[in-house]
XYZ file of C-alpha atoms in Angstrom:
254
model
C 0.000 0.000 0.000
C 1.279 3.294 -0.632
C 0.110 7.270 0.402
C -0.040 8.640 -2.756
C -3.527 8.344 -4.908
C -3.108 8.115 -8.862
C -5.844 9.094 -10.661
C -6.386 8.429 -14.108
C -8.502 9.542 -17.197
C -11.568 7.718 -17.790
C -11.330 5.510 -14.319
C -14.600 5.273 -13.839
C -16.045 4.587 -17.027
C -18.192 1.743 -17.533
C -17.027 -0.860 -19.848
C -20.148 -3.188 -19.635
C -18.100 -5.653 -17.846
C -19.533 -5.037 -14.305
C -16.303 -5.132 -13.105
C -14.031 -2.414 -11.341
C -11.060 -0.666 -12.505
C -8.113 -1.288 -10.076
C -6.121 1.854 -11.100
C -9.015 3.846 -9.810
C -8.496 6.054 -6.401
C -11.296 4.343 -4.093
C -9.582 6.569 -0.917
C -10.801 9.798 -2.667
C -13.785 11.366 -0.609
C -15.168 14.374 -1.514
C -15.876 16.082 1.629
C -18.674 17.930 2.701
C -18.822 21.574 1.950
C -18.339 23.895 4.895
C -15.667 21.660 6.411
C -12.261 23.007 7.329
C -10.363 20.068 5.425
C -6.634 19.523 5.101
C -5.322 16.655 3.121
C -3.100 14.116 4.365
C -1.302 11.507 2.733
C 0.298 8.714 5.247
C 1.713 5.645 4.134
C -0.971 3.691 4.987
C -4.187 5.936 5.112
C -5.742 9.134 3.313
C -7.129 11.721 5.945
C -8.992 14.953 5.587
C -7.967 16.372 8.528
C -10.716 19.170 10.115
C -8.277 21.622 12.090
C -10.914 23.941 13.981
C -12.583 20.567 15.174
C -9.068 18.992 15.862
C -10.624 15.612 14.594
C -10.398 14.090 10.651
C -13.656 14.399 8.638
C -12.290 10.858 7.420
C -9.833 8.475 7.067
C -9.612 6.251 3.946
C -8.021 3.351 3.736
C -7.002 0.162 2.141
C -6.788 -3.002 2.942
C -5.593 -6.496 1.591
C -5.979 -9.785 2.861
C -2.032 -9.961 3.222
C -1.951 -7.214 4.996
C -4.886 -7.929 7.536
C -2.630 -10.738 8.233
C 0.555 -8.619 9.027
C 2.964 -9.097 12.196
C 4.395 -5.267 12.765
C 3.965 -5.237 16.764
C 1.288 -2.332 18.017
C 2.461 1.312 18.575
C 2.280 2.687 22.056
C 2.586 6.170 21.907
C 0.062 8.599 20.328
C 1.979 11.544 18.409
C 0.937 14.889 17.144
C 2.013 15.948 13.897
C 3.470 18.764 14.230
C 2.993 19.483 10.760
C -0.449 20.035 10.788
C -2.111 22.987 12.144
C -4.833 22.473 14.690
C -3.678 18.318 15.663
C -4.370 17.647 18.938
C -2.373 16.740 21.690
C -2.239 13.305 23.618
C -2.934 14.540 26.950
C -5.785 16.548 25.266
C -7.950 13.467 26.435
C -6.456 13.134 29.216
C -9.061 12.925 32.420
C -11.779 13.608 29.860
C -13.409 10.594 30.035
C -12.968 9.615 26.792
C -10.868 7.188 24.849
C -8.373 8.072 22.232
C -10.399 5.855 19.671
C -8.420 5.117 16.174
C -10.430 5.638 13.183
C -7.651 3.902 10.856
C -7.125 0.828 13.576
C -3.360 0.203 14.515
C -4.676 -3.742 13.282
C -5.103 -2.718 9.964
C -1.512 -1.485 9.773
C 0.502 -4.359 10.448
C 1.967 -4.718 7.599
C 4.683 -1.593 7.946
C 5.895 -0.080 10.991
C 6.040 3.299 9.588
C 1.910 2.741 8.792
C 1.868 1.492 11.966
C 3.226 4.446 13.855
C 1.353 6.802 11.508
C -1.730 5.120 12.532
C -1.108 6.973 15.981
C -1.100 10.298 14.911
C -3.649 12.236 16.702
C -4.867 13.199 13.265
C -6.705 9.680 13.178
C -7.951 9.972 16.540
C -11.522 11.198 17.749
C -12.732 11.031 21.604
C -14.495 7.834 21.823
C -16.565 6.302 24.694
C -15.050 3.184 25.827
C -18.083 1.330 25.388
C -17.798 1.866 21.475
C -14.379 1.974 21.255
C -13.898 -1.833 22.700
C -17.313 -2.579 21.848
C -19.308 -2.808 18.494
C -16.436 -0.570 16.745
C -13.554 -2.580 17.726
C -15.455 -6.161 17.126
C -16.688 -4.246 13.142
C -12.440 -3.197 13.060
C -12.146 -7.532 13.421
C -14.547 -8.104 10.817
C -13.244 -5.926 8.488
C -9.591 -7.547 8.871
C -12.223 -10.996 7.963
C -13.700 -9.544 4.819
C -9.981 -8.128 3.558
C -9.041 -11.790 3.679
C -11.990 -13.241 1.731
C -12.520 -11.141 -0.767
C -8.434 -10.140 -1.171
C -8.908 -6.564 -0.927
C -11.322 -3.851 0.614
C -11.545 -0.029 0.825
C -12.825 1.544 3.970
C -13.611 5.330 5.547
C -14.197 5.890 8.901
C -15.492 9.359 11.307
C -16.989 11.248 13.045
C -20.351 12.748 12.037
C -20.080 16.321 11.972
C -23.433 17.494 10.714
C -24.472 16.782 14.320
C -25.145 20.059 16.450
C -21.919 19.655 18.563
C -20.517 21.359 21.469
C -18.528 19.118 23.981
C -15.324 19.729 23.929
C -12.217 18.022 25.662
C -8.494 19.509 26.318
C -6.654 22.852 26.318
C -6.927 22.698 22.054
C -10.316 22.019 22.573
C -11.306 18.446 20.403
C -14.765 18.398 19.604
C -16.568 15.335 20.642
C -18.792 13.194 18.244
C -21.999 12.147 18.908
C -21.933 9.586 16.555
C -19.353 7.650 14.118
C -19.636 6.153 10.607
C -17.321 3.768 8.807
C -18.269 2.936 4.644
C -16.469 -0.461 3.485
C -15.978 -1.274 -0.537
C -15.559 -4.606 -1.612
C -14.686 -3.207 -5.366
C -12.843 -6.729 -6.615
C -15.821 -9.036 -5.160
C -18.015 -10.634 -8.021
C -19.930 -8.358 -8.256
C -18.784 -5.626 -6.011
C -20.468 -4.347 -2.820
C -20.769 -2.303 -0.460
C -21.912 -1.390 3.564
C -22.482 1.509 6.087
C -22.353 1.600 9.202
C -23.375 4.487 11.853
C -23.043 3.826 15.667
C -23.650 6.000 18.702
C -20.737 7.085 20.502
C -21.535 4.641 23.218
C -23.065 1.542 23.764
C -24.093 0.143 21.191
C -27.565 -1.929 21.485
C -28.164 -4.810 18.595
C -24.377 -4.418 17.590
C -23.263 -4.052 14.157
C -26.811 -4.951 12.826
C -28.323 -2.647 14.630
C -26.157 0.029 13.158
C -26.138 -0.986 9.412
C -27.037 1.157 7.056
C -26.721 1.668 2.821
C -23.289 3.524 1.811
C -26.584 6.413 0.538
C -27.350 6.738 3.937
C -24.432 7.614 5.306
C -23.967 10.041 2.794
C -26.859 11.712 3.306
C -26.009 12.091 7.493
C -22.623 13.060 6.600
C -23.015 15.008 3.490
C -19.503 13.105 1.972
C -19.433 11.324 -1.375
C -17.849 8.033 -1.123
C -16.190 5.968 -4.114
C -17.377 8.868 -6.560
C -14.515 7.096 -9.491
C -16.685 3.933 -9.558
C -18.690 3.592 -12.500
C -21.840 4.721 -12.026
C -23.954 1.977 -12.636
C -22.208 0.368 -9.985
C -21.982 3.174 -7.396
C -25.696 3.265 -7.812
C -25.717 -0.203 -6.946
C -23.287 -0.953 -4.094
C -24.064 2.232 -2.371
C -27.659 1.466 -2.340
C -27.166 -1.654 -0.586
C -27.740 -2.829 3.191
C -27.110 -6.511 3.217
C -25.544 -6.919 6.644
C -26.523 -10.940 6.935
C -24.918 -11.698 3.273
C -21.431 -9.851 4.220
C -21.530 -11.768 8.079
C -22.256 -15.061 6.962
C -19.243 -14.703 4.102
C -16.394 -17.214 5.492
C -12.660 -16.856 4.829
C -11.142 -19.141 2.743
């Protein structure tokens, strides 16, 4: 995996095939309008980085089966980077009752320990409660590592809804702090492709992952993003449309 997106002419024409174009940049979000948004490129992760809110908009991803599978040992320090104007500090969250909560997971970056340490940048971090955070979002992180393997590669973007009225804050920067969280996963290689939402509480979450599925639409519409916009779009239509949370938990790894 590599931080820098190619884009080329034509990606997301459709060919009749039903099939996806693998040069196409799946991590590119167009983010709401009204959004303070600086872009980040990490080796492992795309993040549009919201520096009056001091928490991403998103953080796009992907992942492979290999590299669900990696063996890079977990980071244990969160980090500010201090190139970015408006990241948070560590001891922001501090006393605040509130978790640090990864939006790219530190599991997903296993495969590199420079992703790996990147993954603890406080620009991927949002205050979480730690019901979600080692609840229903952490047990959805472990599925996702599931469906990388079976269907050998799957694109993923995780965050905080900010359309919400908001006005907790945490730490001497200030971190807003969500209300709720959303996470959109891509299968674009799958025959055919698909696709899932996902918007949970920032809390306990009652019924799970079910309980918090949703169409890729939907979360568009909360959010006001626009997710995988270089598929074709006959098939955008298609996978975002879709909520089919018992097909993609009853899929098996091979």
């Amino acid at each position: 995996m590599v931080g820098i997106a190619l884009h080329f002419v034509g990606c997301n024409a459709d060919d009749g095939s039903g099939r996806v174009n693998a040069n196409c940049d799946f991590e590119r979000v167009i983010t709401a309008s009204g959004l303070s948004d600086t872009l980040l490129k990490y080796k492992g992760m795309t993040v549009s980085f919201n520096s009056e809110k001091h928490v991403p908009n998103w953080v796009a991803w992907e992942l492979t089966g290999g590299e669900a599978d990696g063996s890079e040992p977990r980071a244990q320090d969160f980090m500010v980077d201090t190139s970015v104007e408006g990241c948070a500090n560590p001891w922001d969250y501090s006393y605040s009752g509130y978790d640090r909560g990864h939006m790219a997971p530190a599991g997903d970056m296993k495969w590199d320990a420079e992703a790996m340490a990147q993954s603890f940048y406080m620009t991927n971090i949002c205050p979480q409660v730690k019901s979600l955070n080692s609840g229903a979002w952490k047990r959805l992180e472990e599925k996702c590592r599931n469906w990388a393997r079976i269907d050998s590669a799957i694109v993923i973007v995780a965050g905080p809804v900010l359309s919400d009225d908001l006005t907790e804050t945490i730490g001497r920067t200030g971190v807003i702090v969500p209300q709720r969280f959303f996470k959109v996963i891509l299968s674009p290689y799958a025959n055919p492709p698909r696709g899932i939402g996902f918007i949970m509480n920032n809390g306990y979450v009652d019924g799970g992952m079910q309980s918090a599925a949703v169409s890729i639409d939907s979360v568009e519409r909360v959010t006001g993003h626009d997710f995988f916009s270089e598929l074709p779009d006959s098939i955008e239509d298609e996978v975002e449309s879709q909520c089919r949370f018992h097909y993609w938990s009853t899929l098996k790894s091979r």
